[in-house]
Amino acid sequence: MADIAFIGLGNMGSGMAANLVKAGHAVRAFDLNPDAVAKLVELGGTAATDVAHAVKGADVVVTMLPAGPHVKSVYLGETGILETTHDQAVLIDCSTIDVTSARDVAAAVTAKGIAFVDAPVSGGVAAAEAGTLTFMVGGPDAAFSAAEPILNIMGKAVIHAGDAGAGQAAKICNNMMLGIHMIGTCEALNMARKLGLDTQRFYDIASKASGQSWSLTSYCPVPGPVPSAPSNRDYMPGFAGPMMLKDLKLAMGTAEAIDAQTPMGAQATEIYERFVAEGGETLDFSGVIKWLAREL
Ligand code: NAD
Protein backbone atom coordinates (compact mmCIF):
# COMPACT_ATOMS: atom_id res chain seq x y z
CA MET A 1 0.00 0.00 0.00
CA ALA A 2 1.25 3.44 -0.91
CA ASP A 3 1.72 6.62 1.11
CA ILE A 4 -0.37 9.15 -0.80
CA ALA A 5 -0.51 12.92 -0.35
CA PHE A 6 -3.81 14.43 -1.54
CA ILE A 7 -4.08 18.21 -1.98
CA GLY A 8 -7.50 19.76 -2.67
CA LEU A 9 -10.50 18.11 -1.02
CA GLY A 10 -13.29 20.07 -2.71
CA ASN A 11 -16.39 18.72 -4.43
CA MET A 12 -14.34 16.32 -6.52
CA GLY A 13 -11.21 15.70 -4.44
CA SER A 14 -13.09 14.63 -1.31
CA GLY A 15 -14.71 11.62 -3.04
CA MET A 16 -11.52 10.73 -4.90
CA ALA A 17 -9.42 10.79 -1.73
CA ALA A 18 -12.07 8.75 0.11
CA ASN A 19 -11.78 6.03 -2.54
CA LEU A 20 -8.00 5.87 -2.07
CA VAL A 21 -8.55 5.46 1.69
CA LYS A 22 -11.16 2.74 1.07
CA ALA A 23 -8.67 0.90 -1.14
CA GLY A 24 -6.35 0.68 1.87
CA HIS A 25 -3.82 3.40 1.05
CA ALA A 26 -2.42 5.75 3.69
CA VAL A 27 -3.73 9.15 2.59
CA ARG A 28 -2.35 12.33 4.14
CA ALA A 29 -4.48 15.24 3.01
CA PHE A 30 -4.31 19.02 2.89
CA ASP A 31 -6.87 21.63 1.91
CA LEU A 32 -7.12 25.32 2.79
CA ASN A 33 -10.51 24.40 4.26
CA PRO A 34 -9.92 22.46 7.51
CA ASP A 35 -13.50 21.09 7.53
CA ALA A 36 -12.78 19.23 4.28
CA VAL A 37 -9.69 17.66 5.84
CA ALA A 38 -11.62 16.72 8.99
CA LYS A 39 -14.18 14.83 6.88
CA LEU A 40 -11.46 12.71 5.29
CA VAL A 41 -9.92 12.03 8.70
CA GLU A 42 -13.29 10.63 9.82
CA LEU A 43 -13.05 8.17 6.92
CA GLY A 44 -9.54 7.03 7.88
CA GLY A 45 -7.21 9.58 6.25
CA THR A 46 -4.75 11.72 8.19
CA ALA A 47 -4.53 15.51 8.31
CA ALA A 48 -1.55 17.52 7.07
CA THR A 49 -0.89 21.03 8.30
CA ASP A 50 0.30 22.29 4.90
CA VAL A 51 1.34 21.14 1.43
CA ALA A 52 4.90 20.28 2.51
CA HIS A 53 3.67 18.20 5.45
CA ALA A 54 1.33 16.23 3.17
CA VAL A 55 3.98 15.63 0.51
CA LYS A 56 7.07 14.80 2.61
CA GLY A 57 7.92 11.12 2.14
CA ALA A 58 4.81 10.34 0.04
CA ASP A 59 5.13 7.82 -2.82
CA VAL A 60 2.31 9.46 -4.75
CA VAL A 61 0.99 13.05 -4.76
CA VAL A 62 -2.49 13.76 -6.16
CA THR A 63 -3.75 17.33 -6.62
CA MET A 64 -7.35 18.40 -7.39
CA LEU A 65 -7.36 22.20 -7.42
CA PRO A 66 -9.54 24.88 -9.03
CA ALA A 67 -7.38 26.36 -11.82
CA GLY A 68 -3.91 26.93 -13.33
CA PRO A 69 -2.63 29.56 -10.85
CA HIS A 70 -3.49 27.30 -7.86
CA VAL A 71 -1.70 24.36 -9.48
CA LYS A 72 1.39 26.40 -10.35
CA SER A 73 1.67 27.80 -6.84
CA VAL A 74 1.10 24.44 -5.11
CA TYR A 75 3.68 22.69 -7.32
CA LEU A 76 6.26 25.40 -7.95
CA GLY A 77 5.84 27.84 -5.04
CA GLU A 78 8.11 28.12 -2.02
CA THR A 79 7.60 25.02 0.17
CA GLY A 80 5.50 23.61 -2.67
CA ILE A 81 5.44 20.05 -3.96
CA LEU A 82 8.57 20.29 -6.10
CA GLU A 83 10.66 21.52 -3.17
CA THR A 84 9.41 18.82 -0.83
CA THR A 85 8.95 15.65 -2.86
CA HIS A 86 11.62 13.02 -3.59
CA ASP A 87 12.79 11.72 -6.95
CA GLN A 88 10.98 8.35 -6.74
CA ALA A 89 7.57 9.97 -6.22
CA VAL A 90 4.79 10.05 -8.83
CA LEU A 91 2.96 13.39 -9.12
CA ILE A 92 -0.57 13.44 -10.58
CA ASP A 93 -2.51 16.64 -11.24
CA CYS A 94 -6.22 15.89 -11.79
CA SER A 95 -7.35 19.55 -11.93
CA THR A 96 -8.72 21.00 -15.17
CA ILE A 97 -6.29 23.76 -16.14
CA ASP A 98 -4.90 25.48 -19.24
CA VAL A 99 -2.52 23.47 -21.38
CA THR A 100 0.30 26.01 -20.98
CA SER A 101 0.27 25.87 -17.17
CA ALA A 102 0.14 22.06 -17.32
CA ARG A 103 3.19 22.00 -19.63
CA ASP A 104 5.05 24.54 -17.46
CA VAL A 105 4.54 22.40 -14.35
CA ALA A 106 5.46 19.22 -16.26
CA ALA A 107 8.67 20.82 -17.56
CA ALA A 108 9.75 22.02 -14.11
CA VAL A 109 9.00 18.67 -12.47
CA THR A 110 10.49 16.43 -15.14
CA ALA A 111 13.64 18.61 -15.27
CA LYS A 112 14.32 17.26 -11.78
CA GLY A 113 13.81 13.67 -12.98
CA ILE A 114 10.47 13.26 -11.19
CA ALA A 115 7.45 11.53 -12.78
CA PHE A 116 4.47 13.81 -13.48
CA VAL A 117 1.20 13.47 -15.39
CA ASP A 118 -1.68 15.82 -16.07
CA ALA A 119 -4.80 13.70 -15.55
CA PRO A 120 -8.00 15.76 -15.73
CA VAL A 121 -11.29 13.94 -15.33
CA SER A 122 -14.63 13.59 -17.02
CA GLY A 123 -17.57 12.82 -14.75
CA GLY A 124 -18.99 14.91 -11.94
CA VAL A 125 -19.21 14.67 -8.17
CA ALA A 126 -21.26 11.43 -8.29
CA ALA A 127 -18.59 9.74 -10.44
CA ALA A 128 -15.85 11.02 -8.11
CA GLU A 129 -17.66 9.44 -5.16
CA ALA A 130 -18.43 6.20 -7.00
CA GLY A 131 -14.88 5.84 -8.37
CA THR A 132 -16.16 5.88 -11.96
CA LEU A 133 -14.33 8.90 -13.39
CA THR A 134 -12.68 8.90 -16.82
CA PHE A 135 -9.06 10.10 -16.69
CA MET A 136 -7.34 11.65 -19.74
CA VAL A 137 -3.65 11.46 -19.08
CA GLY A 138 -0.71 13.41 -20.50
CA GLY A 139 2.91 12.51 -19.84
CA PRO A 140 5.72 10.10 -20.74
CA ASP A 141 4.99 6.32 -20.86
CA ALA A 142 6.87 5.60 -17.63
CA ALA A 143 4.97 8.29 -15.70
CA PHE A 144 1.66 7.03 -17.13
CA SER A 145 2.44 3.45 -16.06
CA ALA A 146 3.34 4.62 -12.56
CA ALA A 147 0.16 6.69 -12.19
CA GLU A 148 -2.25 4.21 -13.79
CA PRO A 149 -2.83 1.86 -10.80
CA ILE A 150 -3.71 4.83 -8.56
CA LEU A 151 -6.01 6.37 -11.17
CA ASN A 152 -7.73 2.99 -11.69
CA ILE A 153 -8.92 3.13 -8.07
CA MET A 154 -10.67 6.44 -8.71
CA GLY A 155 -11.93 5.80 -12.24
CA LYS A 156 -13.54 3.40 -14.65
CA ALA A 157 -11.33 4.42 -17.59
CA VAL A 158 -7.74 5.68 -17.67
CA ILE A 159 -6.60 6.71 -21.14
CA HIS A 160 -3.14 7.84 -22.18
CA ALA A 161 -3.78 10.88 -24.38
CA GLY A 162 -0.13 11.66 -25.25
CA ASP A 163 2.75 13.77 -23.93
CA ALA A 164 2.67 16.45 -21.23
CA GLY A 165 -0.45 18.61 -21.52
CA ALA A 166 -2.28 16.10 -23.74
CA GLY A 167 -4.72 15.22 -20.95
CA GLN A 168 -5.71 18.88 -20.63
CA ALA A 169 -5.93 19.23 -24.42
CA ALA A 170 -8.30 16.23 -24.61
CA LYS A 171 -10.36 17.57 -21.72
CA ILE A 172 -11.01 21.02 -23.25
CA CYS A 173 -11.81 19.55 -26.67
CA ASN A 174 -14.22 17.06 -25.07
CA ASN A 175 -15.92 19.71 -22.96
CA MET A 176 -16.21 22.13 -25.85
CA MET A 177 -18.12 19.35 -27.67
CA LEU A 178 -20.26 18.80 -24.59
CA GLY A 179 -21.12 22.49 -24.23
CA ILE A 180 -22.13 22.69 -27.89
CA HIS A 181 -24.15 19.42 -27.73
CA MET A 182 -25.96 20.45 -24.58
CA ILE A 183 -27.10 23.77 -26.04
CA GLY A 184 -28.22 22.02 -29.24
CA THR A 185 -30.11 19.40 -27.23
CA CYS A 186 -31.79 22.12 -25.16
CA GLU A 187 -32.76 24.11 -28.25
CA ALA A 188 -34.36 21.04 -29.84
CA LEU A 189 -36.19 19.92 -26.68
CA ASN A 190 -37.50 23.42 -26.09
CA MET A 191 -38.67 23.75 -29.68
CA ALA A 192 -40.27 20.28 -29.61
CA ARG A 193 -42.18 21.34 -26.50
CA LYS A 194 -43.33 24.56 -28.19
CA LEU A 195 -44.46 22.51 -31.19
CA GLY A 196 -46.72 20.51 -28.89
CA LEU A 197 -44.66 17.30 -28.92
CA ASP A 198 -44.85 15.16 -25.78
CA THR A 199 -41.37 15.31 -24.20
CA GLN A 200 -41.14 11.58 -23.42
CA ARG A 201 -42.25 10.61 -26.93
CA PHE A 202 -39.80 13.01 -28.53
CA TYR A 203 -37.09 11.61 -26.25
CA ASP A 204 -38.01 8.05 -27.32
CA ILE A 205 -37.66 9.10 -30.97
CA ALA A 206 -34.50 11.25 -30.77
CA SER A 207 -32.70 8.77 -28.50
CA LYS A 208 -33.12 6.11 -31.22
CA ALA A 209 -32.52 8.51 -34.11
CA SER A 210 -29.61 10.58 -35.36
CA GLY A 211 -30.13 13.33 -32.77
CA GLN A 212 -28.94 10.96 -30.01
CA SER A 213 -26.13 12.23 -27.77
CA TRP A 214 -24.79 11.86 -24.23
CA SER A 215 -26.47 15.18 -23.36
CA LEU A 216 -29.82 13.63 -24.31
CA THR A 217 -29.61 10.03 -23.09
CA SER A 218 -27.39 10.34 -19.99
CA TYR A 219 -28.18 13.88 -18.91
CA CYS A 220 -31.54 14.82 -20.43
CA PRO A 221 -32.08 18.55 -19.69
CA VAL A 222 -35.84 18.16 -19.21
CA PRO A 223 -37.25 16.26 -16.21
CA GLY A 224 -38.60 12.74 -16.72
CA PRO A 225 -36.79 10.64 -19.32
CA VAL A 226 -33.47 10.22 -17.42
CA PRO A 227 -34.21 10.02 -13.67
CA SER A 228 -30.60 10.61 -12.55
CA ALA A 229 -30.26 13.86 -14.55
CA PRO A 230 -30.06 17.20 -12.64
CA SER A 231 -33.21 18.38 -14.47
CA ASN A 232 -35.15 16.17 -12.02
CA ARG A 233 -33.83 18.07 -8.99
CA ASP A 234 -34.34 21.67 -10.08
CA TYR A 235 -31.01 21.69 -11.91
CA MET A 236 -28.88 21.40 -8.79
CA PRO A 237 -25.34 20.47 -9.99
CA GLY A 238 -24.03 18.01 -11.17
CA PHE A 239 -21.65 20.00 -13.25
CA ALA A 240 -22.31 23.65 -12.55
CA GLY A 241 -22.79 26.28 -15.28
CA PRO A 242 -19.73 28.30 -14.12
CA MET A 243 -17.59 25.14 -14.45
CA MET A 244 -18.73 24.66 -18.04
CA LEU A 245 -18.01 28.33 -18.68
CA LYS A 246 -14.53 27.90 -17.19
CA ASP A 247 -13.78 24.96 -19.51
CA LEU A 248 -15.17 26.77 -22.58
CA LYS A 249 -13.01 29.81 -21.79
CA LEU A 250 -9.97 27.55 -21.50
CA ALA A 251 -10.88 26.07 -24.88
CA MET A 252 -11.35 29.51 -26.47
CA GLY A 253 -8.02 30.80 -25.06
CA THR A 254 -6.27 27.77 -26.51
CA ALA A 255 -8.09 28.00 -29.85
CA GLU A 256 -6.95 31.58 -30.23
CA ALA A 257 -3.37 30.75 -29.33
CA ILE A 258 -3.14 27.98 -31.92
CA ASP A 259 -5.38 29.66 -34.54
CA ALA A 260 -8.05 26.91 -34.57
CA GLN A 261 -11.46 27.96 -35.90
CA THR A 262 -14.14 27.30 -33.26
CA PRO A 263 -17.22 29.37 -34.17
CA MET A 264 -19.63 27.01 -32.38
CA GLY A 265 -17.37 26.90 -29.34
CA ALA A 266 -17.34 30.72 -29.29
CA GLN A 267 -21.14 30.82 -29.49
CA ALA A 268 -21.46 28.23 -26.71
CA THR A 269 -19.10 30.33 -24.55
CA GLU A 270 -21.23 33.43 -25.13
CA ILE A 271 -24.43 31.55 -24.27
CA TYR A 272 -22.95 30.08 -21.07
CA GLU A 273 -21.64 33.55 -20.14
CA ARG A 274 -25.19 34.93 -20.41
CA PHE A 275 -26.70 31.90 -18.64
CA VAL A 276 -24.34 32.33 -15.67
CA ALA A 277 -24.80 36.13 -15.54
CA GLU A 278 -28.58 36.04 -15.92
CA GLY A 279 -29.60 33.60 -13.16
CA GLY A 280 -27.86 30.29 -13.87
CA GLU A 281 -24.85 30.76 -11.61
CA THR A 282 -25.85 28.12 -9.08
CA LEU A 283 -27.49 25.76 -11.58
CA ASP A 284 -26.24 22.72 -13.42
CA PHE A 285 -25.00 23.44 -16.97
CA SER A 286 -28.05 21.59 -18.38
CA GLY A 287 -30.16 24.39 -16.80
CA VAL A 288 -29.23 26.43 -19.89
CA ILE A 289 -32.58 25.15 -21.18
CA LYS A 290 -34.25 27.51 -18.69
CA TRP A 291 -32.28 30.42 -20.17
CA LEU A 292 -33.28 29.40 -23.71
CA ALA A 293 -36.91 29.07 -22.64
CA ARG A 294 -36.70 32.52 -20.96
CA GLU A 295 -37.56 30.94 -17.60
CA LEU A 296 -34.72 32.46 -15.58
P1 NAD B 1 -13.67 22.91 -5.55
O1 NAD B 1 -13.53 24.37 -5.62
O2 NAD B 1 -14.86 22.29 -4.90
O3 NAD B 1 -12.37 22.28 -4.82
C1 NAD B 1 -11.07 22.81 -4.90
C2 NAD B 1 -10.44 22.65 -3.54
O4 NAD B 1 -9.08 23.09 -3.61
C3 NAD B 1 -11.12 23.50 -2.46
O5 NAD B 1 -11.51 22.67 -1.38
C4 NAD B 1 -10.05 24.51 -2.06
O6 NAD B 1 -10.10 24.86 -0.68
C5 NAD B 1 -8.80 23.75 -2.40
N1 NAD B 1 -7.61 24.60 -2.59
C6 NAD B 1 -7.50 25.71 -3.37
N2 NAD B 1 -6.24 26.19 -3.30
C7 NAD B 1 -5.56 25.38 -2.46
C8 NAD B 1 -4.23 25.36 -1.97
N3 NAD B 1 -3.34 26.30 -2.33
N4 NAD B 1 -3.86 24.38 -1.11
C9 NAD B 1 -4.77 23.43 -0.75
N5 NAD B 1 -6.04 23.39 -1.15
C10 NAD B 1 -6.43 24.36 -2.01
O7 NAD B 1 -13.53 22.39 -7.05
P2 NAD B 1 -13.98 20.96 -7.63
O8 NAD B 1 -15.39 21.01 -8.09
O9 NAD B 1 -13.54 19.88 -6.68
O10 NAD B 1 -13.07 20.91 -8.96
C11 NAD B 1 -11.67 20.67 -8.90
C12 NAD B 1 -11.13 20.60 -10.32
O11 NAD B 1 -11.82 19.55 -11.04
C13 NAD B 1 -11.38 21.89 -11.13
O12 NAD B 1 -10.25 22.13 -11.93
C14 NAD B 1 -12.61 21.55 -11.97
O13 NAD B 1 -12.64 22.27 -13.19
C15 NAD B 1 -12.39 20.06 -12.21
N6 NAD B 1 -13.64 19.30 -12.47
C16 NAD B 1 -14.76 19.50 -11.71
C17 NAD B 1 -15.90 18.76 -11.97
C18 NAD B 1 -17.16 18.95 -11.16
O14 NAD B 1 -18.21 18.42 -11.55
N7 NAD B 1 -17.11 19.65 -10.02
C19 NAD B 1 -15.92 17.81 -13.00
C20 NAD B 1 -14.75 17.61 -13.74
C21 NAD B 1 -13.61 18.36 -13.46
Coordinates of N, CA, C and O and ligand atoms in Angstrom, one line a residue, residues 7-13 30-33 51 64-67 70 73-74 94-96 121 123-125 171 238-239 243 246-247, ligand 1:
I7 N -3.9 16.8 -2.2 CA -4.1 18.2 -2.0 C -5.3 18.7 -2.8 O -5.3 18.6 -4.0
G8 N -6.3 19.2 -2.0 CA -7.5 19.8 -2.7 C -8.7 18.8 -2.5 O -9.0 18.0 -3.4
L9 N -9.4 19.0 -1.4 CA -10.5 18.1 -1.0 C -11.8 18.9 -1.2 O -12.6 19.0 -0.3
G10 N -12.0 19.4 -2.4 CA -13.3 20.1 -2.7 C -14.4 19.1 -3.1 O -14.4 17.9 -2.8
N11 N -15.3 19.6 -4.0 CA -16.4 18.7 -4.4 C -15.9 17.4 -5.0 O -16.5 16.3 -4.8
M12 N -14.9 17.5 -5.8 CA -14.3 16.3 -6.5 C -13.3 15.6 -5.7 O -13.4 14.3 -5.5
G13 N -12.3 16.3 -5.1 CA -11.2 15.7 -4.4 C -11.6 14.9 -3.2 O -11.0 13.9 -2.9
F30 N -4.3 17.6 2.5 CA -4.3 19.0 2.9 C -5.3 19.8 2.0 O -5.4 19.5 0.8
D31 N -6.0 20.7 2.6 CA -6.9 21.6 1.9 C -6.9 22.9 2.7 O -6.7 22.9 4.0
L32 N -7.1 24.1 2.1 CA -7.1 25.3 2.8 C -8.3 25.3 3.7 O -8.4 26.1 4.7
N33 N -9.3 24.5 3.4 CA -10.5 24.4 4.3 C -10.4 23.2 5.2 O -10.4 22.1 4.9
V51 N 1.0 22.0 2.6 CA 1.3 21.1 1.4 C 2.6 20.3 1.7 O 2.6 19.1 1.5
M64 N -6.0 18.2 -6.7 CA -7.3 18.4 -7.4 C -7.8 19.8 -7.0 O -8.5 20.0 -6.0
L65 N -7.3 20.8 -7.8 CA -7.4 22.2 -7.4 C -8.2 23.0 -8.5 O -8.4 22.5 -9.5
P66 N -8.6 24.2 -8.1 CA -9.5 24.9 -9.0 C -9.0 25.2 -10.4 O -9.6 24.9 -11.4
A67 N -7.8 25.8 -10.5 CA -7.4 26.4 -11.8 C -5.9 26.5 -11.9 O -5.2 26.2 -10.9
H70 N -3.6 28.1 -9.1 CA -3.5 27.3 -7.9 C -2.5 26.2 -8.1 O -1.7 25.9 -7.2
S73 N 1.1 27.4 -8.1 CA 1.7 27.8 -6.8 C 1.9 26.6 -5.9 O 2.9 26.5 -5.2
V74 N 1.0 25.6 -6.0 CA 1.1 24.4 -5.1 C 2.3 23.6 -5.5 O 3.0 23.0 -4.7
C94 N -4.9 16.2 -11.2 CA -6.2 15.9 -11.8 C -7.1 17.1 -12.1 O -8.2 17.0 -12.5
S95 N -6.6 18.3 -11.7 CA -7.4 19.6 -11.9 C -7.5 19.8 -13.4 O -6.8 19.3 -14.2
T96 N -8.6 20.6 -13.8 CA -8.7 21.0 -15.2 C -8.1 22.4 -15.3 O -8.6 23.3 -14.7
V121 N -10.2 15.0 -15.4 CA -11.3 13.9 -15.3 C -12.5 14.4 -16.1 O -12.8 15.6 -16.2
G123 N -16.7 13.4 -15.8 CA -17.6 12.8 -14.7 C -17.6 13.8 -13.6 O -16.6 14.5 -13.3
G124 N -18.8 13.9 -13.0 CA -19.0 14.9 -11.9 C -18.8 14.4 -10.5 O -18.1 13.4 -10.4
V125 N -19.4 15.0 -9.6 CA -19.2 14.7 -8.2 C -19.6 13.2 -7.9 O -19.0 12.5 -7.2
K171 N -9.3 17.1 -22.6 CA -10.4 17.6 -21.7 C -11.1 18.8 -22.3 O -12.3 18.8 -22.4
G238 N -24.5 18.1 -9.8 CA -24.0 18.0 -11.2 C -22.7 18.8 -11.5 O -21.8 18.9 -10.7
F239 N -22.8 19.3 -12.7 CA -21.6 20.0 -13.3 C -22.2 21.4 -13.5 O -23.0 21.7 -14.4
M243 N -18.7 26.1 -14.1 CA -17.6 25.1 -14.4 C -17.5 24.9 -16.0 O -16.4 24.9 -16.6
K246 N -16.0 27.9 -17.4 CA -14.5 27.9 -17.2 C -13.9 27.1 -18.3 O -12.9 27.5 -18.9
D247 N -14.4 25.9 -18.5 CA -13.8 25.0 -19.5 C -13.9 25.5 -20.9 O -12.9 25.4 -21.7
Ligands
NAD1 P1 -13.7 22.9 -5.5 O1 -13.5 24.4 -5.6 O2 -14.9 22.3 -4.9 O3 -12.4 22.3 -4.8 C1 -11.1 22.8 -4.9 C2 -10.4 22.7 -3.5 O4 -9.1 23.1 -3.6 C3 -11.1 23.5 -2.5 O5 -11.5 22.7 -1.4 C4 -10.0 24.5 -2.1 O6 -10.1 24.9 -0.7 C5 -8.8 23.7 -2.4 N1 -7.6 24.6 -2.6 C6 -7.5 25.7 -3.4 N2 -6.2 26.2 -3.3 C7 -5.6 25.4 -2.5 C8 -4.2 25.4 -2.0 N3 -3.3 26.3 -2.3 N4 -3.9 24.4 -1.1 C9 -4.8 23.4 -0.7 N5 -6.0 23.4 -1.2 C10 -6.4 24.4 -2.0 O7 -13.5 22.4 -7.1 P2 -14.0 21.0 -7.6 O8 -15.4 21.0 -8.1 O9 -13.5 19.9 -6.7 O10 -13.1 20.9 -9.0 C11 -11.7 20.7 -8.9 C12 -11.1 20.6 -10.3 O11 -11.8 19.6 -11.0 C13 -11.4 21.9 -11.1 O12 -10.3 22.1 -11.9 C14 -12.6 21.6 -12.0 O13 -12.6 22.3 -13.2 C15 -12.4 20.1 -12.2 N6 -13.6 19.3 -12.5 C16 -14.8 19.5 -11.7 C17 -15.9 18.8 -12.0 C18 -17.2 19.0 -11.2 O14 -18.2 18.4 -11.5 N7 -17.1 19.7 -10.0 C19 -15.9 17.8 -13.0 C20 -14.8 17.6 -13.7 C21 -13.6 18.4 -13.5

